[in-house]
One Martini backbone bead per residue (centre of mass of N, CA, C, O) as a GRO file, in nm:
protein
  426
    1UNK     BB    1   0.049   0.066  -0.004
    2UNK     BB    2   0.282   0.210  -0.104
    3UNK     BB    3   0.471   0.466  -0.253
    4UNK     BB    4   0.649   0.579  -0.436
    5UNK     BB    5   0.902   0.834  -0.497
    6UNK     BB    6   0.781   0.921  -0.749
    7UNK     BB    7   0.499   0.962  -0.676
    8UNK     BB    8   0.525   1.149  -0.448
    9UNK     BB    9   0.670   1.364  -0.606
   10UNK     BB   10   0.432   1.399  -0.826
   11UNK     BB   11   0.165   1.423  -0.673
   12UNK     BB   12   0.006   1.069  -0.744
   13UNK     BB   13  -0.081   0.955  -0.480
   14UNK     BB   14  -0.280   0.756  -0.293
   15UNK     BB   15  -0.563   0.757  -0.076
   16UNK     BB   16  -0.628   0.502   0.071
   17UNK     BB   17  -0.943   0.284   0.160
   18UNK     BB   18  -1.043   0.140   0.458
   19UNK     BB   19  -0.979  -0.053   0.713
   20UNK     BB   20  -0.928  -0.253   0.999
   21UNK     BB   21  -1.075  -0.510   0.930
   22UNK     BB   22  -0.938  -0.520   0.682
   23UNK     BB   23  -0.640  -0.527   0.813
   24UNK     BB   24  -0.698  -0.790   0.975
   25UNK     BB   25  -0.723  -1.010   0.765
   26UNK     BB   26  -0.407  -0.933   0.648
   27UNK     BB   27  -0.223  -0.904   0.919
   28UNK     BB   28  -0.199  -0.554   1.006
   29UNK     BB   29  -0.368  -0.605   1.254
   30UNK     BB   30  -0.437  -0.553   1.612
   31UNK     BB   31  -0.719  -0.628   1.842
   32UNK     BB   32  -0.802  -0.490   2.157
   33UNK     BB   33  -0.869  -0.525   2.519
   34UNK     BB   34  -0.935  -0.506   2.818
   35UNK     BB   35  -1.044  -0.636   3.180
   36UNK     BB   36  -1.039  -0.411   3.378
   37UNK     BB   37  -1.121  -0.221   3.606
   38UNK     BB   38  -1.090   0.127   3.655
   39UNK     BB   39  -1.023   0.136   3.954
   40UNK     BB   40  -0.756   0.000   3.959
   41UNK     BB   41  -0.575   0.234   3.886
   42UNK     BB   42  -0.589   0.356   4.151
   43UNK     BB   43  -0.483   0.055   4.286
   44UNK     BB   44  -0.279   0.011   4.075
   45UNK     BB   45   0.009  -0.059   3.961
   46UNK     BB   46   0.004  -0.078   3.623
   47UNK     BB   47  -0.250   0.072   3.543
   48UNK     BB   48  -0.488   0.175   3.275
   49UNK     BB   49  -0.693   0.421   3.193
   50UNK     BB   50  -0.888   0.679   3.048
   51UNK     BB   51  -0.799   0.916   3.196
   52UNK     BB   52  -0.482   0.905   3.137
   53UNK     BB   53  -0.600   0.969   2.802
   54UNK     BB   54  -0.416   1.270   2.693
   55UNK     BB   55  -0.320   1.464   2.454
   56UNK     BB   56  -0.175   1.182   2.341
   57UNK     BB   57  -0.122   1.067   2.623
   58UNK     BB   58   0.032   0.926   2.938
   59UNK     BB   59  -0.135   0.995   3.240
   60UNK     BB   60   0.051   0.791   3.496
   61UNK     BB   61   0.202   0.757   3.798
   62UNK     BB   62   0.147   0.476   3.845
   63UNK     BB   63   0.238   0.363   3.561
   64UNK     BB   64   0.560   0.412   3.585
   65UNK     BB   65   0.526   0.148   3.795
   66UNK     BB   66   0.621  -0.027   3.575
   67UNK     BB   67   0.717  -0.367   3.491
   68UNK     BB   68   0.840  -0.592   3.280
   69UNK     BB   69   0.789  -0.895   3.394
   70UNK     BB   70   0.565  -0.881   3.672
   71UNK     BB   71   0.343  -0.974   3.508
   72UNK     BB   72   0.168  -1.201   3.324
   73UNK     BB   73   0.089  -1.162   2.975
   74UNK     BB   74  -0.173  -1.018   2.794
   75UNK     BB   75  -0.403  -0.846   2.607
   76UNK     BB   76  -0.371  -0.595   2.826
   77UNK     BB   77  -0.081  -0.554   2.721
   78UNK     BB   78   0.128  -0.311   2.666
   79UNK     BB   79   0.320  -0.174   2.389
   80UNK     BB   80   0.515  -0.031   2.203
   81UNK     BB   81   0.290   0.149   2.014
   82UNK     BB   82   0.093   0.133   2.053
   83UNK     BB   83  -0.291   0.215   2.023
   84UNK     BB   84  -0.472   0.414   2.303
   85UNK     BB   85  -0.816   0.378   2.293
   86UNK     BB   86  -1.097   0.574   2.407
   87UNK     BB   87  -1.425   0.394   2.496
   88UNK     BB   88  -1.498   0.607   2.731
   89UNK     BB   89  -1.611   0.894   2.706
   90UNK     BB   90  -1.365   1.027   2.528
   91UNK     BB   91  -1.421   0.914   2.254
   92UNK     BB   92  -1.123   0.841   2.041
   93UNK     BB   93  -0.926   0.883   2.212
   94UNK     BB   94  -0.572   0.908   2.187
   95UNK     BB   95  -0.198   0.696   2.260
   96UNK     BB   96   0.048   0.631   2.262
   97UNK     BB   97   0.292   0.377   2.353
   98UNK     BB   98   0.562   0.406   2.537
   99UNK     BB   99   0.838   0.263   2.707
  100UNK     BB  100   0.723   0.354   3.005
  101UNK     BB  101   0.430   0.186   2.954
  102UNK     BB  102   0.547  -0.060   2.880
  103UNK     BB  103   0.357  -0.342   3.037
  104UNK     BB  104   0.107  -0.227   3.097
  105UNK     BB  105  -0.228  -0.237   3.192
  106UNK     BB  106  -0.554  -0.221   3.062
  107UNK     BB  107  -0.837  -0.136   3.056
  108UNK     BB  108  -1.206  -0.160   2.917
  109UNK     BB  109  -1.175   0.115   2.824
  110UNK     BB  110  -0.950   0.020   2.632
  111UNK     BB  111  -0.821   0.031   2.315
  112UNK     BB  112  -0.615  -0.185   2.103
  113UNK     BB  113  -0.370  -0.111   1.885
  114UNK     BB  114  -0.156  -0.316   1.643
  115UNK     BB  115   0.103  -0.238   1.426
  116UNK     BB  116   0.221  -0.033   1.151
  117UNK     BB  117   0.352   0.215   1.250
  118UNK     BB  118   0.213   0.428   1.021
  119UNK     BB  119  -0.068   0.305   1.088
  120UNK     BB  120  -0.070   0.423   1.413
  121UNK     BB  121  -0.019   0.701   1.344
  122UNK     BB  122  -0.247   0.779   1.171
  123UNK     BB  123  -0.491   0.694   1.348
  124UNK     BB  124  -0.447   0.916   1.575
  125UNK     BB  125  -0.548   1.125   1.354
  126UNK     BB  126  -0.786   1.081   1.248
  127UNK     BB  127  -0.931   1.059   1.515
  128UNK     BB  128  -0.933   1.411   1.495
  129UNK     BB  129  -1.122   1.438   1.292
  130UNK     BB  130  -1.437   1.544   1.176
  131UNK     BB  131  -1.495   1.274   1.065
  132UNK     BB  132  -1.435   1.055   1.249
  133UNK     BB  133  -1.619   1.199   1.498
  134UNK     BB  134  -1.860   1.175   1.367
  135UNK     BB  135  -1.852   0.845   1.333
  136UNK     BB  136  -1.883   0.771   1.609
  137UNK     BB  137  -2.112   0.920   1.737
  138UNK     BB  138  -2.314   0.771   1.591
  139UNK     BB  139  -2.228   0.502   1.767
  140UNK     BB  140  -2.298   0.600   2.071
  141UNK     BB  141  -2.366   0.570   2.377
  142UNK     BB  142  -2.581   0.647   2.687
  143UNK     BB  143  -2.655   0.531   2.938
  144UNK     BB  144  -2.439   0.623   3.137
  145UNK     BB  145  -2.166   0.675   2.935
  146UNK     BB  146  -1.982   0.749   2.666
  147UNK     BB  147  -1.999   0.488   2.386
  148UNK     BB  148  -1.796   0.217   2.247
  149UNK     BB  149  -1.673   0.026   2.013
  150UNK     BB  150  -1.454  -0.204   1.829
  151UNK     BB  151  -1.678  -0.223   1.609
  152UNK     BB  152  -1.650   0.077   1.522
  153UNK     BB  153  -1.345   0.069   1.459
  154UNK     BB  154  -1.364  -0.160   1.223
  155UNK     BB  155  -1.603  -0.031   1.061
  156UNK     BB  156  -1.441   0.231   0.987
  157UNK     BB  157  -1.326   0.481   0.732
  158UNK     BB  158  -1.010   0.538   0.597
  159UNK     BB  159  -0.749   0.645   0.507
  160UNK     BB  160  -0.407   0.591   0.309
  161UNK     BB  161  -0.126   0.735   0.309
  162UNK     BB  162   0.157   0.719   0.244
  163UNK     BB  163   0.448   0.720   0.456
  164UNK     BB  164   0.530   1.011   0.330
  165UNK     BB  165   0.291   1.168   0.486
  166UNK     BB  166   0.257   1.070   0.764
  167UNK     BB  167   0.517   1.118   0.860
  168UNK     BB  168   0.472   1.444   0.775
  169UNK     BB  169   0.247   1.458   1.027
  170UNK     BB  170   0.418   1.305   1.262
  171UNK     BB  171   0.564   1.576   1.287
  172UNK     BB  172   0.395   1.784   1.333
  173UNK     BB  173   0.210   1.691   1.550
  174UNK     BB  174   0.414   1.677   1.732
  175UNK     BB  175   0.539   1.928   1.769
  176UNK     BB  176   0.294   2.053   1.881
  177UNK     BB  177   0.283   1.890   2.156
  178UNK     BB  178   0.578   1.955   2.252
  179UNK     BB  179   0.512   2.265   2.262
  180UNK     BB  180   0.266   2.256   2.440
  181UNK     BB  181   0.388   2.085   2.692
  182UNK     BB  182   0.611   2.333   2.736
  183UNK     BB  183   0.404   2.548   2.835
  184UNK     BB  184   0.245   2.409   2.997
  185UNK     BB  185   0.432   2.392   3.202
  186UNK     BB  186   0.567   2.684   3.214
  187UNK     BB  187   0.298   2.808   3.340
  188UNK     BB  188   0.257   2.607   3.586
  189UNK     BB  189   0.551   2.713   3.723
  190UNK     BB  190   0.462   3.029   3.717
  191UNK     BB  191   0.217   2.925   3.946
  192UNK     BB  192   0.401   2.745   4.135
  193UNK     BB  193   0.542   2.997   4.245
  194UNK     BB  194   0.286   3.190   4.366
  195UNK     BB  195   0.216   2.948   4.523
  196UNK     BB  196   0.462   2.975   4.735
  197UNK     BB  197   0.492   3.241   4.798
  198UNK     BB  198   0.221   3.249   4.942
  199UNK     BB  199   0.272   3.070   5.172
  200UNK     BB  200   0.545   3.241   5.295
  201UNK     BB  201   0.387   3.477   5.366
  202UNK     BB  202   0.150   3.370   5.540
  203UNK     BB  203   0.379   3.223   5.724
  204UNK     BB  204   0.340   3.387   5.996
  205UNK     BB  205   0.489   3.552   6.309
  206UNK     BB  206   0.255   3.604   6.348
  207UNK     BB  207  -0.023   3.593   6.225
  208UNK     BB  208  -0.247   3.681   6.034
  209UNK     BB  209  -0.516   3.805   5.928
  210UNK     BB  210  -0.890   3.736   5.899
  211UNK     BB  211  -1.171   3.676   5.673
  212UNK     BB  212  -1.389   3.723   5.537
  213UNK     BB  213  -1.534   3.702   5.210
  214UNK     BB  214  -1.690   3.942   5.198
  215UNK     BB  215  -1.518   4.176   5.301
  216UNK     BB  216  -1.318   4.168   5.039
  217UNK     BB  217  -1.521   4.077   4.820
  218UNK     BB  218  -1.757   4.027   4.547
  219UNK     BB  219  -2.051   3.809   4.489
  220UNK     BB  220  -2.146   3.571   4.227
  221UNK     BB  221  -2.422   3.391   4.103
  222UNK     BB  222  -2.494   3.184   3.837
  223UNK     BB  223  -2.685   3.161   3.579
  224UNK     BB  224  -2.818   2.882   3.424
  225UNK     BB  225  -2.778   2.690   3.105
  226UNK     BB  226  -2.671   2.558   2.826
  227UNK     BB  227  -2.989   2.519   2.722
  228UNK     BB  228  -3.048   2.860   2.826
  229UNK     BB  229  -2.899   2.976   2.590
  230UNK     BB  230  -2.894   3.181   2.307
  231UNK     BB  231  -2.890   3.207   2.048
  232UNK     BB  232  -2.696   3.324   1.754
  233UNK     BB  233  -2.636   3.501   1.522
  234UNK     BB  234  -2.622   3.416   1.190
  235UNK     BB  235  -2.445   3.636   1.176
  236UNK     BB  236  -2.160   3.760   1.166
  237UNK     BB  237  -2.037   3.883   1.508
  238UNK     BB  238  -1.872   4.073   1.793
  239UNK     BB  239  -2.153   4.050   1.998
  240UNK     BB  240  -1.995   3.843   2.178
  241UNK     BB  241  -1.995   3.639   2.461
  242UNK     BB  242  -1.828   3.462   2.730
  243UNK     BB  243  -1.922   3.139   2.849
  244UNK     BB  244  -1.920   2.964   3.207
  245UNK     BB  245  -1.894   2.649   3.285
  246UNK     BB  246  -1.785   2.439   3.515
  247UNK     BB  247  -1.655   2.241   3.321
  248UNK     BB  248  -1.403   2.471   3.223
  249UNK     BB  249  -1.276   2.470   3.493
  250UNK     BB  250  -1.142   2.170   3.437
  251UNK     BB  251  -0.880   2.096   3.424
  252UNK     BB  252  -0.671   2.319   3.444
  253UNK     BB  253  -0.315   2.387   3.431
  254UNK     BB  254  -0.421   2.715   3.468
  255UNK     BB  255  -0.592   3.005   3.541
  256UNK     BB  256  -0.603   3.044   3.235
  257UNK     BB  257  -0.799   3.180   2.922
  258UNK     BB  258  -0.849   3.263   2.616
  259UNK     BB  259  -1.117   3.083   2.563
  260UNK     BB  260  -1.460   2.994   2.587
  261UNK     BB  261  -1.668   2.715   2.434
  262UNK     BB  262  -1.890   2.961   2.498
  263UNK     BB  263  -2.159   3.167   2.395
  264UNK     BB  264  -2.345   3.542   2.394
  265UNK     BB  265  -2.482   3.747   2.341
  266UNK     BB  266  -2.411   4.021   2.520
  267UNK     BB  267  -2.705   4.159   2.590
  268UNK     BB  268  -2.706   3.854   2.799
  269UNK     BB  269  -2.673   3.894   3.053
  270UNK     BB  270  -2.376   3.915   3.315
  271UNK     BB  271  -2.093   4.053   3.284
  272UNK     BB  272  -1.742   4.011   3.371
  273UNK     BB  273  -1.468   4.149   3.432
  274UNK     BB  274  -1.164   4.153   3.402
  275UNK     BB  275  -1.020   4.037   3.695
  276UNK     BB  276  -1.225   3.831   3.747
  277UNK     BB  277  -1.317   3.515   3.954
  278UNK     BB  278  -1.383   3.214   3.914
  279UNK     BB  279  -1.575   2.955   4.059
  280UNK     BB  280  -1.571   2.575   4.062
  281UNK     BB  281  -1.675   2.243   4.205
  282UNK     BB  282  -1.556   1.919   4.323
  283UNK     BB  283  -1.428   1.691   4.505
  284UNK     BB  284  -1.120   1.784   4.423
  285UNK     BB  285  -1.221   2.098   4.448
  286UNK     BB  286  -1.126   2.382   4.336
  287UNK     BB  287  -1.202   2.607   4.044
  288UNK     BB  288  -0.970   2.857   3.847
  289UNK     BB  289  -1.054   3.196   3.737
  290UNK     BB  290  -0.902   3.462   3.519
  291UNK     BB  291  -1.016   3.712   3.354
  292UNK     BB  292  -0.916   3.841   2.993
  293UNK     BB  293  -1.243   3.884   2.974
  294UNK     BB  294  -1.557   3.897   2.935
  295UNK     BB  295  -1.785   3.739   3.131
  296UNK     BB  296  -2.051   3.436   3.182
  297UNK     BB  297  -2.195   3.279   3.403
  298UNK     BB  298  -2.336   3.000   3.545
  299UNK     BB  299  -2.446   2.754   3.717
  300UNK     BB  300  -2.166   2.691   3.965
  301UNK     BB  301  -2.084   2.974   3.931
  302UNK     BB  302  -1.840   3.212   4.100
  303UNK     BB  303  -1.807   3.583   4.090
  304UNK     BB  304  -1.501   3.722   4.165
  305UNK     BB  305  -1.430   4.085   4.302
  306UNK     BB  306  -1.202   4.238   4.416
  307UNK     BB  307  -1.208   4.543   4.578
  308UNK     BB  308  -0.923   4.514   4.456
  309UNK     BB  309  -0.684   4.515   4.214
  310UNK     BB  310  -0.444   4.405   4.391
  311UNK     BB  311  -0.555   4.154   4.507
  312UNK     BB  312  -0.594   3.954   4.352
  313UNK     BB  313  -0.344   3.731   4.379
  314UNK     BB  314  -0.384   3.696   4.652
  315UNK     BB  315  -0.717   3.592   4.579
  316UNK     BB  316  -0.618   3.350   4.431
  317UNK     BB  317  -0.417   3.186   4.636
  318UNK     BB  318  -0.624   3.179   4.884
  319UNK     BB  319  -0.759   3.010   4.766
  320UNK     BB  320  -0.639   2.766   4.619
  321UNK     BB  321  -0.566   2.712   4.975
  322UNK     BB  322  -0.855   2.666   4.983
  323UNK     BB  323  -1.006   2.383   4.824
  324UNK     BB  324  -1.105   2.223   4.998
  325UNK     BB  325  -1.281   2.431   5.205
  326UNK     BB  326  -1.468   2.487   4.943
  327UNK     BB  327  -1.551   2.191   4.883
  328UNK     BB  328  -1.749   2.173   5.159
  329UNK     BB  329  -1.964   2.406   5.049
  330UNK     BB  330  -2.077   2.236   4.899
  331UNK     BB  331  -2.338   2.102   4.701
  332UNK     BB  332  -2.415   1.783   4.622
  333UNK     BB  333  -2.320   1.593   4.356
  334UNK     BB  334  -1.973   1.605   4.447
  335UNK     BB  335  -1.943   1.905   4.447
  336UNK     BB  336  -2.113   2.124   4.221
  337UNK     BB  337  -2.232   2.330   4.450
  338UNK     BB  338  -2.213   2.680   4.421
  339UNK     BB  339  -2.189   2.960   4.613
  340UNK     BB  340  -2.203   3.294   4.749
  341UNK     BB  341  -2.316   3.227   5.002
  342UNK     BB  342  -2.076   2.993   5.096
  343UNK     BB  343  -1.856   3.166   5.082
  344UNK     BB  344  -1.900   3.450   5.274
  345UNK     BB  345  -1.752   3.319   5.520
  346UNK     BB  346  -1.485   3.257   5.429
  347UNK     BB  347  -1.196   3.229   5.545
  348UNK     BB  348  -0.887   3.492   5.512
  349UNK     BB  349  -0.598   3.551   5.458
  350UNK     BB  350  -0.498   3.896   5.545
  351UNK     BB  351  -0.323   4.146   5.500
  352UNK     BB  352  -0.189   4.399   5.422
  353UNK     BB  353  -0.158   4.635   5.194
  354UNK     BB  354   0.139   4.630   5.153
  355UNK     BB  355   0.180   4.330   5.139
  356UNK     BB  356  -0.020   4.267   4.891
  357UNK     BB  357   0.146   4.480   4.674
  358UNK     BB  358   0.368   4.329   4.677
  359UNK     BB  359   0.284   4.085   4.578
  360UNK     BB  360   0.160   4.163   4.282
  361UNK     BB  361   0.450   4.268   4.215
  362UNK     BB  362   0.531   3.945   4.237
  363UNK     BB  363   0.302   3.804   4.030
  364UNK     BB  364   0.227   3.921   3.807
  365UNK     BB  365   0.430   3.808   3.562
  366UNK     BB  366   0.364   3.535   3.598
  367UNK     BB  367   0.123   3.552   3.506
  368UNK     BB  368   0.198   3.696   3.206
  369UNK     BB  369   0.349   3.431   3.109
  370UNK     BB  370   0.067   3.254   3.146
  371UNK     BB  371  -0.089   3.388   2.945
  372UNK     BB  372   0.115   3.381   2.657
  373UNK     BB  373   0.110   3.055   2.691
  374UNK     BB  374  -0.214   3.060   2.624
  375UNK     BB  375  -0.180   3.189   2.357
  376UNK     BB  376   0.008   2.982   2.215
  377UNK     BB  377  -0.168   2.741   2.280
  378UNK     BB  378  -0.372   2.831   2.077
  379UNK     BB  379  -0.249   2.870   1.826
  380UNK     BB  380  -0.167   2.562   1.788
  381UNK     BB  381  -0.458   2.462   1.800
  382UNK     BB  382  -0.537   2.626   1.544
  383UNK     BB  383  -0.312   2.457   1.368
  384UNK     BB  384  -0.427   2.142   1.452
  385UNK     BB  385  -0.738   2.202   1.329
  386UNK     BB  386  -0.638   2.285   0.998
  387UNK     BB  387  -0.499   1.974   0.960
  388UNK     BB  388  -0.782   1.850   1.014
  389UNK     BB  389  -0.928   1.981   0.800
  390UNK     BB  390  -0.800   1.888   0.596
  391UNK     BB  391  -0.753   1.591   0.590
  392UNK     BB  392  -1.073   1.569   0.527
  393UNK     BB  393  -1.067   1.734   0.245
  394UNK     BB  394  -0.893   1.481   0.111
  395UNK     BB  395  -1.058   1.250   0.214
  396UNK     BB  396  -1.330   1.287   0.155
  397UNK     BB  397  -1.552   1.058   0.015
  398UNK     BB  398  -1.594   0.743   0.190
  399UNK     BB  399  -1.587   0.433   0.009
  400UNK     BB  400  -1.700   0.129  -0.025
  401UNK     BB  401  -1.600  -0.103  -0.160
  402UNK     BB  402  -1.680  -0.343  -0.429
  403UNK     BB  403  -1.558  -0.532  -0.262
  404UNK     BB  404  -1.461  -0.747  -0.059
  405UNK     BB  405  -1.209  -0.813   0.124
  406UNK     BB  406  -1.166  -1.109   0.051
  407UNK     BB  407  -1.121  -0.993  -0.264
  408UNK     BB  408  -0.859  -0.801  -0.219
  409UNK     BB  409  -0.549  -0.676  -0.236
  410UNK     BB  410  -0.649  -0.361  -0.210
  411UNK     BB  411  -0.793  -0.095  -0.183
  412UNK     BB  412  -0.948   0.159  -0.214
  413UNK     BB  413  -0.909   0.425  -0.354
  414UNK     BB  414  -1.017   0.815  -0.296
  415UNK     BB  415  -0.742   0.992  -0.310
  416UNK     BB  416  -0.584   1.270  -0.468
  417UNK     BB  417  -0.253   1.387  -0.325
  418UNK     BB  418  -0.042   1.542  -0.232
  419UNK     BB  419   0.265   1.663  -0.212
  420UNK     BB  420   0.486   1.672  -0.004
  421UNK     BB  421   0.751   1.862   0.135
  422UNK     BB  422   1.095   1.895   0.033
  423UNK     BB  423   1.376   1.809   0.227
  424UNK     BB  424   1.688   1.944   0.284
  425UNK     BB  425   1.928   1.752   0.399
  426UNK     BB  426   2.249   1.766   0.574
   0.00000   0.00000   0.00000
């Protein structure tokens, strides 16, 4: 199925319409799925679950202490270069599996995909396209929570182009994620320096006084729901603002953000103007941003606006240090409602004027850095959502072989792609 490399140069090549099942016949994949329960993962080192799949990566500190060869090998232990698809919640999301984690058991949310480096690279990206993302929704099932089948992943039909272009896209792609995490990494680092800081300066004696946080804030919970929203003008227009629900705000890196991703009418709701703190809370604490534009909350989240402008970082690492104390005042399922009543009671270390104003002006630097960093990782996502809508568009109407898998040699055309840019390597 590869191209040679006349047709490569002369972009020629054919970007051929395939599917899982057709290469499980040929013997060019293999899939299975894993068999432990998710809750292992919690409890178990080197057990991988759905969760631990983010970001094209497995984040998870527990599977680090896996060690090949101390439990023997099942279908659901990984392998290098394996492709971790997860099946439940975030259907489709996908990450190789890298040395780190070779030999960690899957559990039964992730599906194994295990083929040729070049088709496992391939289909990490394709699953991230308009076009695979839709295919899968329409097979989603949602009983208790959203789910797919392996059964859906060996019917999708994708293309496969040459494996250079393949190569060429799994470098693009790969840059990308490489430099989002190092952003990313690198603003976590400079608001954990400013959570630092403030706990040293915090941990005064004599103690700092302490204060309600009516006292020092005014606070406002928000209303509505996401299907409460007003549609949006049919015709393109800048006079809409940011809405925010409460899951917006969680498992953010930092607490800052570019854009988020509903939106209202102007005109619709009260907006909180920049430097005001939303905060919404889950079981594992609170979660904080603060706006660096107007935006409107929704129920579940409240908006804090300190006193004083030179307050803010104070009032927001203060929060940070009380995310604890902050989800005990939480009511319903998991800690997800909280009001500005509940709020307002809450006790916060705070010193003098003066102590503030000097912390604003060491921790504000430190902020404006992890701003800078989520807005070149917005550039980055706006990058490489360009890369898949183009890969979609390339990919056009994906059509079902004329003959069986089984009596193919070869899988049916769907795309004439373009050629690669080559480069002179010395």
């Amino acid at each position: 199925m590869e191209a040679n490399a006349d047709q490569v140069a002369s972009g020629k090549a054919d970007w051929q319409t395939t599917s899982i099942k057709h290469e499980r016949i040929h013997g060019r994949i293999y899939t299975t799925s894993g068999f432990l329960d998710d809750a292992a993962a919690d409890q178990t080192a080197g057990v991988v679950s759905s969760t631990f799949v983010q970001n094209g990566r497995i984040l998870s500190p527990r599977a680090n202490e896996c060690r090949p060869g101390e439990s023997p090998p099942s279908r659901a232990t990984l392998k290098e270069g394996d492709l971790a698809v997860v099946l439940v919640r975030r259907v489709g999301d996908s990450a190789l599996v890298t040395a780190e984690h070779a030999g960690c058991t899957a559990t039964r949310s992730i599906g194994i995909i295990r083929a040729e480096p070049h088709i496992v690279r391939w289909l990490r990206i394709w699953l991230q396209t308009p076009t695979a993302k839709a295919r899968i929704d329409e097979d989603v099932t949602a009983h208790v929570e959203p789910t797919i089948s392996l059964d859906t992943l060996h019917r999708m039909l994708f293309p496969l182009p040459p494996t250079d272009v393949i190569n060429a896209y799994h470098r693009a792609f790969g840059l990308i994620e490489e430099m989002t995490a190092l952003y990313q990494e690198t603003a976590s680092k400079a608001v954990e320096l400013a959570d630092a800081l403030h706990d040293d300066w915090a941990a005064t004696i004599p103690p700092w006084e302490t204060r309600p946080l009516a006292k020092v804030a005014k606070s406002k919970t928000g209303k509505g729901s996401e299907r409460s929203l007003p549609p949006l003008p049919s015709k393109s227009t800048t006079d809409v603002i940011d809405v925010a629900a409460p899951k917006d705000l969680y498992d953010l890196p930092v607490p800052h953000v570019q854009r988020f991703r509903l939106s209202s009418p102007a005109n619709d709701g009260e907006a909180h103007p920049p430097g005001t703190l939303l905060l919404s809370t889950r079981s594992d604490g609170a979660h904080i941003v603060v706006l660096s534009q107007p935006a409107t909350p929704l129920r579940g989240v409240v908006a804090i606006r300190p006193g004083e402008d030179e307050d803010r970082w104070w009032l927001l690492h203060e929060l940070r240090s009380r995310s604890s104390d902050i989800a005990r005042l939480a009511q319903g399922q998991n800690g997800r409602e909280i009001s500005a009543g509940a709020l307002k009671r809450l006790e916060v270390t705070w010193p003098d004027r003066f102590t503030r104003i000097d912390f604003h002006a060491m921790a504000d630097p430190l902020h404006a850095a992890a701003r800078l960093l989520v807005a070149k990782i917005a550039t980055l996502h706006t990058l490489r959502d360009a890369l898949l809508h183009d890969i979609s568009a390339k990919a056009g109407v994906l059509r079902e072989p004329t003959a069986e898998p089984e009596e193919q040699s070869t899988p049916a055309p769907a795309h004439r792609g373009p050629a690669p840019r080559r480069h002179d390597r010395r």
